[in-house]
Amino acid sequence: EIYLGLTILCSLAYWLGGMTLIDAISHSFSTVSIGGFSTHDASFAFFDNSALNYICIAFMFISGINFALHFKAARAFSLRLYSQNSELKTYTSILLSHAFIVGAALFIIGSNLSDSMIFEQTLFQVVSFATTSGFTSSNYASWPSFIPVILIFLSFYGGCGGSTAGGIKVIRILIMVKQLGKEITHLIHPHADMPIKLDHHVVS
C-alpha cells in the first residue's frame, strides 16, 4: 500500500508539474522503484523544468528510506518516528554533506550555471547517485573532473536498508562505523562490554 500510494502521488505530482499523463505514469514507476528509466534519451534534462526536478528529488529521497519505517510511521500516524531513526539521520547527513561539497566546488571553481541552478542541479545529481536512481538533469560530465568521481563513490552508499535503492545500504555503513569504534575502544579497554546499538536496540 505504501509503494502504491507513493507511485500514485508521484504520478499526480509529475502530471501537475507539466508532464504528459504517459510521461508522468512512466516516470513515477521508475522513480519510486529507483530504476532510473525515462521515456526520453535526455532523461529529466528533456523537460528543462525546475518543478519536475524538485518533485523527482523529493520522491527519490523518500524511496531511498526504509519502507518498513514508512509503514510504521503511517500506521502510528506520526512523523516523530522519522526523526528518531538513526539510519535515516545518517542517510540525510550523507546527502547534505555531499551536496554541500559538490555545490561549493561548483560555486568556487565556477560553472555556467546560476546560483539557483547550482543548488538545484547539485541536489538532483547527489540524490540520484546516492539512491542509485540513474536519472540525470544536466551534463555533470562537464563539471570539474573530481565531482563525477565523488558522485560515483556516493552511489556505493546507496539508500536505507529496506528501500528500493541499491548500494551497500546506509545501515551497513552505520554498523561498520560503530563496529570500528568498538574495536578501537577495545584496544584501550579490552574487557569492556560494549554492545553495538541502533535506535536503542542491540545488534547481534
Coordinates of C-alpha atoms in Angstrom, one line a residue:
E1 CA 0.0 0.0 0.0
I2 CA 2.9 2.4 0.8
Y3 CA 4.6 1.6 -2.5
L4 CA 1.3 2.0 -4.5
G5 CA 0.4 5.2 -2.7
L6 CA 3.8 6.8 -3.4
T7 CA 3.6 5.8 -7.1
I8 CA 0.1 7.4 -7.4
L9 CA 1.2 10.6 -5.6
C10 CA 4.4 10.7 -7.8
S11 CA 2.3 10.4 -11.0
L12 CA 0.0 13.1 -9.9
A13 CA 2.8 15.4 -8.9
Y14 CA 4.6 14.9 -12.3
W15 CA 1.4 15.5 -14.2
L16 CA 0.6 18.7 -12.3
G17 CA 4.2 19.7 -12.7
G18 CA 3.9 19.7 -16.5
M19 CA 4.5 16.2 -17.8
T20 CA 2.0 14.4 -20.1
L21 CA 0.0 11.7 -18.4
I22 CA 2.0 8.9 -20.1
D23 CA 5.3 10.5 -19.1
A24 CA 4.0 11.1 -15.6
I25 CA 3.0 7.5 -15.1
S26 CA 6.1 6.1 -16.7
H27 CA 8.5 8.2 -14.7
S28 CA 6.6 7.6 -11.4
F29 CA 7.1 3.8 -12.0
S30 CA 10.9 4.3 -12.3
T31 CA 11.2 7.0 -9.6
V32 CA 9.6 5.0 -6.8
S33 CA 11.3 1.8 -7.9
I34 CA 14.6 3.8 -8.3
G35 CA 15.0 2.2 -11.7
G36 CA 16.0 5.5 -13.5
F37 CA 14.4 4.6 -16.8
S38 CA 13.0 7.5 -18.8
T39 CA 10.8 7.9 -21.9
H40 CA 13.4 10.3 -23.3
D41 CA 17.1 9.9 -24.1
A42 CA 17.9 13.1 -22.2
S43 CA 16.1 11.9 -19.0
F44 CA 14.9 14.8 -16.9
A45 CA 17.0 17.3 -18.9
F46 CA 14.5 16.9 -21.7
F47 CA 11.8 18.6 -19.6
D48 CA 14.0 21.6 -18.5
N49 CA 11.6 22.2 -15.6
S50 CA 12.7 23.0 -12.1
A51 CA 9.4 22.0 -10.6
L52 CA 9.7 18.5 -12.0
N53 CA 13.3 18.3 -10.9
Y54 CA 12.4 19.1 -7.3
I55 CA 9.5 16.6 -7.4
C56 CA 11.9 13.9 -8.6
I57 CA 14.4 14.8 -5.9
A58 CA 11.7 14.5 -3.2
F59 CA 10.4 11.1 -4.4
M60 CA 13.9 9.7 -5.0
F61 CA 14.8 10.7 -1.4
I62 CA 11.5 9.2 0.0
S63 CA 12.0 6.0 -2.0
G64 CA 15.5 5.7 -0.5
I65 CA 14.1 5.5 3.0
N66 CA 13.3 2.1 4.6
F67 CA 9.7 1.2 3.6
A68 CA 9.2 -0.5 6.9
L69 CA 9.8 2.9 8.5
H70 CA 7.2 4.4 6.2
F71 CA 4.8 1.7 7.2
K72 CA 5.4 2.2 10.9
A73 CA 5.0 6.0 10.6
A74 CA 1.8 5.7 8.6
R75 CA 0.3 3.1 11.0
A76 CA 1.2 5.3 14.0
F77 CA 0.2 8.4 12.1
S78 CA 3.4 10.1 13.5
L79 CA 6.3 11.8 11.8
R80 CA 8.3 11.5 15.0
L81 CA 9.4 8.0 14.1
Y82 CA 11.4 9.5 11.2
S83 CA 13.3 12.0 13.4
Q84 CA 14.1 9.2 15.9
N85 CA 15.6 6.8 13.2
S86 CA 19.4 6.8 13.3
E87 CA 19.7 5.3 9.8
L88 CA 17.5 8.0 8.3
K89 CA 19.5 10.7 10.0
T90 CA 22.7 9.2 8.7
Y91 CA 21.3 8.9 5.2
T92 CA 20.2 12.6 5.3
S93 CA 23.5 13.7 6.6
I94 CA 25.4 11.9 3.8
L95 CA 23.2 13.5 1.2
L96 CA 23.5 17.0 2.7
S97 CA 27.3 16.8 3.3
H98 CA 28.0 15.6 -0.3
A99 CA 25.6 18.2 -1.8
F100 CA 27.4 20.9 0.2
I101 CA 30.8 19.7 -1.1
V102 CA 29.7 19.5 -4.8
G103 CA 27.7 22.7 -4.7
A104 CA 30.6 24.6 -3.0
A105 CA 33.0 23.3 -5.6
L106 CA 30.8 24.4 -8.5
F107 CA 30.3 27.8 -6.9
I108 CA 34.0 28.4 -6.1
I109 CA 35.6 26.9 -9.2
G110 CA 32.9 28.3 -11.4
S111 CA 30.3 27.0 -13.9
N112 CA 27.9 28.2 -16.5
L113 CA 25.0 27.7 -14.0
S114 CA 23.3 30.4 -12.0
D115 CA 23.4 30.1 -8.2
S116 CA 19.8 28.7 -8.0
M117 CA 20.6 26.2 -10.8
I118 CA 23.8 25.1 -9.0
F119 CA 21.7 24.3 -5.9
E120 CA 19.0 22.5 -8.0
Q121 CA 21.4 20.5 -10.2
T122 CA 23.7 19.6 -7.3
L123 CA 20.8 18.3 -5.2
F124 CA 19.4 16.4 -8.1
Q125 CA 22.6 14.6 -9.1
V126 CA 23.6 13.9 -5.5
V127 CA 20.2 12.3 -4.6
S128 CA 20.1 10.4 -7.9
F129 CA 23.6 9.0 -7.5
A130 CA 23.2 8.2 -3.8
T131 CA 20.0 6.3 -4.3
T132 CA 21.3 4.7 -7.5
S133 CA 18.3 6.1 -9.4
G134 CA 20.2 6.9 -12.6
F135 CA 18.2 10.0 -13.5
T136 CA 20.1 12.9 -14.9
S137 CA 19.1 16.6 -15.3
S138 CA 22.3 18.1 -16.6
N139 CA 25.6 17.2 -18.2
Y140 CA 27.5 16.6 -15.0
A141 CA 30.4 15.1 -17.0
S142 CA 31.3 18.7 -18.0
W143 CA 31.7 19.7 -14.3
P144 CA 35.2 19.7 -12.7
S145 CA 36.6 16.1 -13.0
F146 CA 36.7 15.2 -9.3
I147 CA 32.9 15.8 -9.0
P148 CA 31.8 12.9 -11.1
V149 CA 34.2 10.7 -9.1
I150 CA 32.6 11.9 -5.9
L151 CA 29.2 11.1 -7.3
I152 CA 30.3 7.6 -8.4
F153 CA 31.7 6.8 -4.9
L154 CA 28.5 8.2 -3.4
S155 CA 26.5 5.5 -5.2
F156 CA 28.4 2.9 -3.2
Y157 CA 26.4 4.0 -0.1
G158 CA 23.0 3.6 -1.6
G159 CA 19.8 4.2 0.3
C160 CA 18.5 2.8 3.6
G161 CA 18.0 -0.9 4.2
G162 CA 14.5 -2.0 3.2
S163 CA 14.3 0.7 0.5
T164 CA 14.2 0.3 -3.3
A165 CA 17.7 1.8 -3.6
G166 CA 20.8 -0.1 -4.4
G167 CA 24.3 0.1 -2.9
I168 CA 25.8 -1.2 0.3
K169 CA 22.9 0.4 2.2
V170 CA 23.4 3.1 4.9
I171 CA 22.5 0.7 7.8
R172 CA 25.5 -1.5 7.0
I173 CA 27.8 1.6 6.7
L174 CA 26.5 2.7 10.1
I175 CA 27.0 -0.7 11.8
M176 CA 30.6 -0.9 10.3
V177 CA 31.5 2.5 11.7
K178 CA 30.1 1.6 15.1
Q179 CA 32.0 -1.7 15.0
L180 CA 35.2 0.2 14.1
G181 CA 34.7 2.4 17.1
K182 CA 34.1 -0.6 19.3
E183 CA 37.3 -2.3 18.1
I184 CA 39.4 0.8 18.7
T185 CA 37.9 1.2 22.2
H186 CA 38.7 -2.4 22.9
L187 CA 42.4 -1.7 22.3
I188 CA 42.2 0.6 25.3
H189 CA 39.7 -1.3 27.4
P190 CA 40.0 -4.9 26.3
H191 CA 37.5 -6.2 28.9
A192 CA 34.8 -3.6 28.3
D193 CA 31.4 -4.9 27.3
M194 CA 30.1 -2.5 24.6
P195 CA 27.3 -3.9 22.5
I196 CA 26.5 -2.2 19.3
K197 CA 23.1 -0.5 19.4
L198 CA 20.9 1.1 16.8
D199 CA 17.9 3.1 18.0
H200 CA 18.4 1.7 21.5
H201 CA 18.3 -1.9 20.2
V202 CA 21.3 -4.2 20.5
V203 CA 22.6 -5.5 17.1
S204 CA 23.5 -9.2 17.4

